[in-house]
Amino acid sequence: MIIIKNKSCLLKTIPLVLEEFQKVHFLIMGYPNVERYRRQAEELGVADHVTLPLIQFFCGFFSRKAPGDLAVSPKLAETESNGKLCNYMACGLATVAFDTPVNREILGEWGVYARLGEAASLAEAILGLLGDEERVKELGRRLRRRAVERFSWDDTARRLMECYRDLVP
């Protein structure tokens, strides 16, 4: 199963993925307009491969036992933060995202990148992981380690204190 947030671009990507890999299911999260995206999935003929839950549960953190094999964040903003990547990393999920400076800063060398806004490139990146269980696990482990080392509360507090020390002689 693949966990997704941005629905518009991703829904256009799904038929391209299904052309080569049918044994996949997409859990697409994020709101509003669930019914609109459900209709779009039906129009594209991919509704049997998509779940759009009516209620999105979020308790401030994700369990390390995430319900997916890999995550996709097709966020199109080039400069806006992409905090959900840290959640995917903390869950140990291999992650596909568009190639933006923000995504590269967060995922580093362990992210799998697609050309910004290109459904075919996003499908290619997803397909590069599907069926390669060892690579997916290894990327997930490395991203989990990166999340703990660079984005944990302890690390953030340490870096913040360093900034304060630099400001106050």
mmCIF file of C-alpha atoms in Angstrom:
data_model
loop_
_atom_site.group_PDB
_atom_site.id
_atom_site.type_symbol
_atom_site.label_atom_id
_atom_site.label_comp_id
_atom_site.label_asym_id
_atom_site.label_seq_id
_atom_site.Cartn_x
_atom_site.Cartn_y
_atom_site.Cartn_z
ATOM 1 C CA MET A 1 0.000 0.000 0.000
ATOM 2 C CA ILE A 2 1.177 3.512 -0.772
ATOM 3 C CA ILE A 3 0.304 6.467 1.461
ATOM 4 C CA ILE A 4 -0.407 9.748 -0.359
ATOM 5 C CA LYS A 5 -1.395 13.315 0.550
ATOM 6 C CA ASN A 6 -1.738 15.443 -2.651
ATOM 7 C CA LYS A 7 -4.571 13.948 -4.649
ATOM 8 C CA SER A 8 -4.800 15.817 -7.957
ATOM 9 C CA CYS A 9 -1.448 14.967 -9.506
ATOM 10 C CA LEU A 10 -1.350 11.561 -7.933
ATOM 11 C CA LEU A 11 -4.685 10.422 -9.335
ATOM 12 C CA LYS A 12 -3.330 11.129 -12.820
ATOM 13 C CA THR A 13 -0.266 9.050 -11.947
ATOM 14 C CA ILE A 14 -2.141 5.933 -10.826
ATOM 15 C CA PRO A 15 -3.170 4.690 -14.312
ATOM 16 C CA LEU A 16 0.473 4.962 -15.407
ATOM 17 C CA VAL A 17 1.593 2.874 -12.434
ATOM 18 C CA LEU A 18 -1.143 0.297 -13.034
ATOM 19 C CA GLU A 19 -0.018 -0.204 -16.635
ATOM 20 C CA GLU A 20 3.102 -1.915 -15.283
ATOM 21 C CA PHE A 21 2.238 -2.965 -11.730
ATOM 22 C CA GLN A 22 -1.314 -3.985 -10.834
ATOM 23 C CA LYS A 23 -0.654 -5.343 -7.352
ATOM 24 C CA VAL A 24 -0.757 -1.954 -5.664
ATOM 25 C CA HIS A 25 -3.268 -0.024 -3.593
ATOM 26 C CA PHE A 26 -3.189 3.692 -2.843
ATOM 27 C CA LEU A 27 -4.361 5.090 0.503
ATOM 28 C CA ILE A 28 -4.926 8.759 -0.303
ATOM 29 C CA MET A 29 -5.236 11.073 2.684
ATOM 30 C CA GLY A 30 -5.889 14.777 3.088
ATOM 31 C CA TYR A 31 -8.964 16.883 2.664
ATOM 32 C CA PRO A 32 -11.295 18.586 1.606
ATOM 33 C CA ASN A 33 -13.219 17.356 -1.462
ATOM 34 C CA VAL A 34 -13.084 13.607 -0.824
ATOM 35 C CA GLU A 35 -16.145 12.982 -3.008
ATOM 36 C CA ARG A 36 -14.623 14.952 -5.895
ATOM 37 C CA TYR A 37 -11.488 12.804 -5.768
ATOM 38 C CA ARG A 38 -13.551 9.637 -5.434
ATOM 39 C CA ARG A 39 -15.409 10.591 -8.663
ATOM 40 C CA GLN A 40 -12.112 11.396 -10.377
ATOM 41 C CA ALA A 41 -10.731 7.973 -9.393
ATOM 42 C CA GLU A 42 -13.856 6.357 -10.859
ATOM 43 C CA GLU A 43 -13.553 8.387 -14.081
ATOM 44 C CA LEU A 44 -9.915 7.321 -14.416
ATOM 45 C CA GLY A 45 -10.891 3.687 -13.844
ATOM 46 C CA VAL A 46 -8.670 3.319 -10.779
ATOM 47 C CA ALA A 47 -11.263 3.336 -7.968
ATOM 48 C CA ASP A 48 -10.590 -0.330 -7.125
ATOM 49 C CA HIS A 49 -6.960 0.577 -6.388
ATOM 50 C CA VAL A 50 -7.713 3.649 -4.262
ATOM 51 C CA THR A 51 -8.972 4.217 -0.735
ATOM 52 C CA LEU A 52 -10.014 7.714 0.274
ATOM 53 C CA PRO A 53 -10.964 7.385 3.950
ATOM 54 C CA LEU A 54 -13.862 9.512 5.141
ATOM 55 C CA ILE A 55 -12.097 10.306 8.406
ATOM 56 C CA GLN A 56 -8.414 10.976 8.775
ATOM 57 C CA PHE A 57 -7.093 10.101 12.209
ATOM 58 C CA PHE A 58 -4.081 12.049 13.411
ATOM 59 C CA CYS A 59 -2.949 12.107 17.013
ATOM 60 C CA GLY A 60 0.074 14.391 16.690
ATOM 61 C CA PHE A 61 2.397 11.616 15.570
ATOM 62 C CA PHE A 62 2.378 8.541 13.389
ATOM 63 C CA SER A 63 3.038 5.076 14.720
ATOM 64 C CA ARG A 64 6.202 3.410 13.488
ATOM 65 C CA LYS A 65 3.856 0.681 12.259
ATOM 66 C CA ALA A 66 2.475 2.709 9.367
ATOM 67 C CA PRO A 67 -0.112 1.001 7.128
ATOM 68 C CA GLY A 68 1.953 1.386 3.987
ATOM 69 C CA ASP A 69 4.994 0.073 2.217
ATOM 70 C CA LEU A 70 6.085 3.421 0.866
ATOM 71 C CA ALA A 71 4.884 7.003 0.940
ATOM 72 C CA VAL A 72 4.390 9.522 -1.846
ATOM 73 C CA SER A 73 4.249 13.253 -1.277
ATOM 74 C CA PRO A 74 3.382 14.909 -4.576
ATOM 75 C CA LYS A 75 3.320 18.414 -3.088
ATOM 76 C CA LEU A 76 3.826 20.969 -5.846
ATOM 77 C CA ALA A 77 4.993 23.945 -3.749
ATOM 78 C CA GLU A 78 8.693 24.572 -4.319
ATOM 79 C CA THR A 79 9.404 26.653 -1.205
ATOM 80 C CA GLU A 80 6.681 25.724 1.295
ATOM 81 C CA SER A 81 7.645 23.306 4.049
ATOM 82 C CA ASN A 82 6.676 19.657 3.686
ATOM 83 C CA GLY A 83 6.434 18.491 7.277
ATOM 84 C CA LYS A 84 4.619 15.254 6.486
ATOM 85 C CA LEU A 85 7.925 13.953 5.121
ATOM 86 C CA CYS A 86 9.262 13.842 8.685
ATOM 87 C CA ASN A 87 6.275 11.701 9.691
ATOM 88 C CA TYR A 88 6.904 9.298 6.792
ATOM 89 C CA MET A 89 10.588 9.157 7.707
ATOM 90 C CA ALA A 90 9.789 8.514 11.384
ATOM 91 C CA CYS A 91 7.605 5.604 10.254
ATOM 92 C CA GLY A 92 10.528 4.187 8.296
ATOM 93 C CA LEU A 93 8.789 4.538 4.930
ATOM 94 C CA ALA A 94 10.682 4.844 1.673
ATOM 95 C CA THR A 95 9.412 8.133 0.244
ATOM 96 C CA VAL A 96 8.815 9.480 -3.260
ATOM 97 C CA ALA A 97 8.523 13.260 -3.640
ATOM 98 C CA PHE A 98 8.901 15.898 -6.289
ATOM 99 C CA ASP A 99 12.420 17.250 -6.671
ATOM 100 C CA THR A 100 12.344 20.549 -4.796
ATOM 101 C CA PRO A 101 14.939 22.172 -2.531
ATOM 102 C CA VAL A 102 12.671 21.705 0.509
ATOM 103 C CA ASN A 103 12.137 17.993 -0.178
ATOM 104 C CA ARG A 104 15.859 17.456 -0.789
ATOM 105 C CA GLU A 105 16.698 19.257 2.459
ATOM 106 C CA ILE A 106 14.380 16.969 4.403
ATOM 107 C CA LEU A 107 14.866 13.611 2.644
ATOM 108 C CA GLY A 108 18.472 14.103 1.571
ATOM 109 C CA GLU A 109 20.090 11.411 -0.528
ATOM 110 C CA TRP A 110 17.597 8.785 0.659
ATOM 111 C CA GLY A 111 14.522 10.287 -1.007
ATOM 112 C CA VAL A 112 13.319 9.131 -4.410
ATOM 113 C CA TYR A 113 12.624 12.154 -6.594
ATOM 114 C CA ALA A 114 10.391 12.922 -9.573
ATOM 115 C CA ARG A 115 10.416 15.952 -11.853
ATOM 116 C CA LEU A 116 8.155 18.649 -10.434
ATOM 117 C CA GLY A 117 4.546 18.324 -11.556
ATOM 118 C CA GLU A 118 5.136 15.487 -14.037
ATOM 119 C CA ALA A 119 2.787 12.545 -13.541
ATOM 120 C CA ALA A 120 4.915 10.290 -15.778
ATOM 121 C CA SER A 121 8.035 11.038 -13.737
ATOM 122 C CA LEU A 122 6.144 10.426 -10.493
ATOM 123 C CA ALA A 123 4.883 7.085 -11.854
ATOM 124 C CA GLU A 124 8.425 6.157 -12.898
ATOM 125 C CA ALA A 125 9.746 6.930 -9.396
ATOM 126 C CA ILE A 126 6.983 4.868 -7.761
ATOM 127 C CA LEU A 127 7.523 1.980 -10.181
ATOM 128 C CA GLY A 128 11.236 2.074 -9.399
ATOM 129 C CA LEU A 129 10.374 1.040 -5.846
ATOM 130 C CA LEU A 130 7.426 -1.295 -6.346
ATOM 131 C CA GLY A 131 8.572 -4.858 -6.390
ATOM 132 C CA ASP A 132 11.985 -4.012 -4.924
ATOM 133 C CA GLU A 133 11.271 -4.899 -1.313
ATOM 134 C CA GLU A 134 14.913 -4.773 -0.212
ATOM 135 C CA ARG A 135 15.440 -1.258 -1.596
ATOM 136 C CA VAL A 136 12.186 -0.062 -0.012
ATOM 137 C CA LYS A 137 13.245 -1.463 3.375
ATOM 138 C CA GLU A 138 16.768 -0.029 3.120
ATOM 139 C CA LEU A 139 15.521 3.446 2.155
ATOM 140 C CA GLY A 140 12.981 3.281 4.987
ATOM 141 C CA ARG A 141 15.712 2.376 7.509
ATOM 142 C CA ARG A 142 17.981 5.173 6.316
ATOM 143 C CA LEU A 143 15.162 7.728 6.339
ATOM 144 C CA ARG A 144 14.151 6.646 9.851
ATOM 145 C CA ARG A 145 17.749 7.127 11.017
ATOM 146 C CA ARG A 146 17.839 10.553 9.317
ATOM 147 C CA ALA A 147 14.583 11.565 11.038
ATOM 148 C CA VAL A 148 15.961 10.646 14.462
ATOM 149 C CA GLU A 149 19.350 12.281 13.862
ATOM 150 C CA ARG A 150 18.182 15.498 12.173
ATOM 151 C CA PHE A 151 14.509 16.103 12.985
ATOM 152 C CA SER A 152 13.815 14.719 16.467
ATOM 153 C CA TRP A 153 12.734 17.045 19.265
ATOM 154 C CA ASP A 154 16.051 16.450 21.023
ATOM 155 C CA ASP A 155 18.051 17.417 17.942
ATOM 156 C CA THR A 156 15.852 20.447 17.257
ATOM 157 C CA ALA A 157 16.243 21.656 20.853
ATOM 158 C CA ARG A 158 20.025 21.161 20.666
ATOM 159 C CA ARG A 159 20.288 23.207 17.452
ATOM 160 C CA LEU A 160 18.021 25.922 18.858
ATOM 161 C CA MET A 161 20.189 26.206 21.971
ATOM 162 C CA GLU A 162 23.286 26.484 19.747
ATOM 163 C CA CYS A 163 21.654 29.415 17.927
ATOM 164 C CA TYR A 164 20.864 31.125 21.237
ATOM 165 C CA ARG A 165 24.428 30.616 22.443
ATOM 166 C CA ASP A 166 25.725 32.176 19.215
ATOM 167 C CA LEU A 167 23.437 35.194 19.696
ATOM 168 C CA VAL A 168 24.188 35.788 23.367
ATOM 169 C CA PRO A 169 27.932 36.100 24.063
#
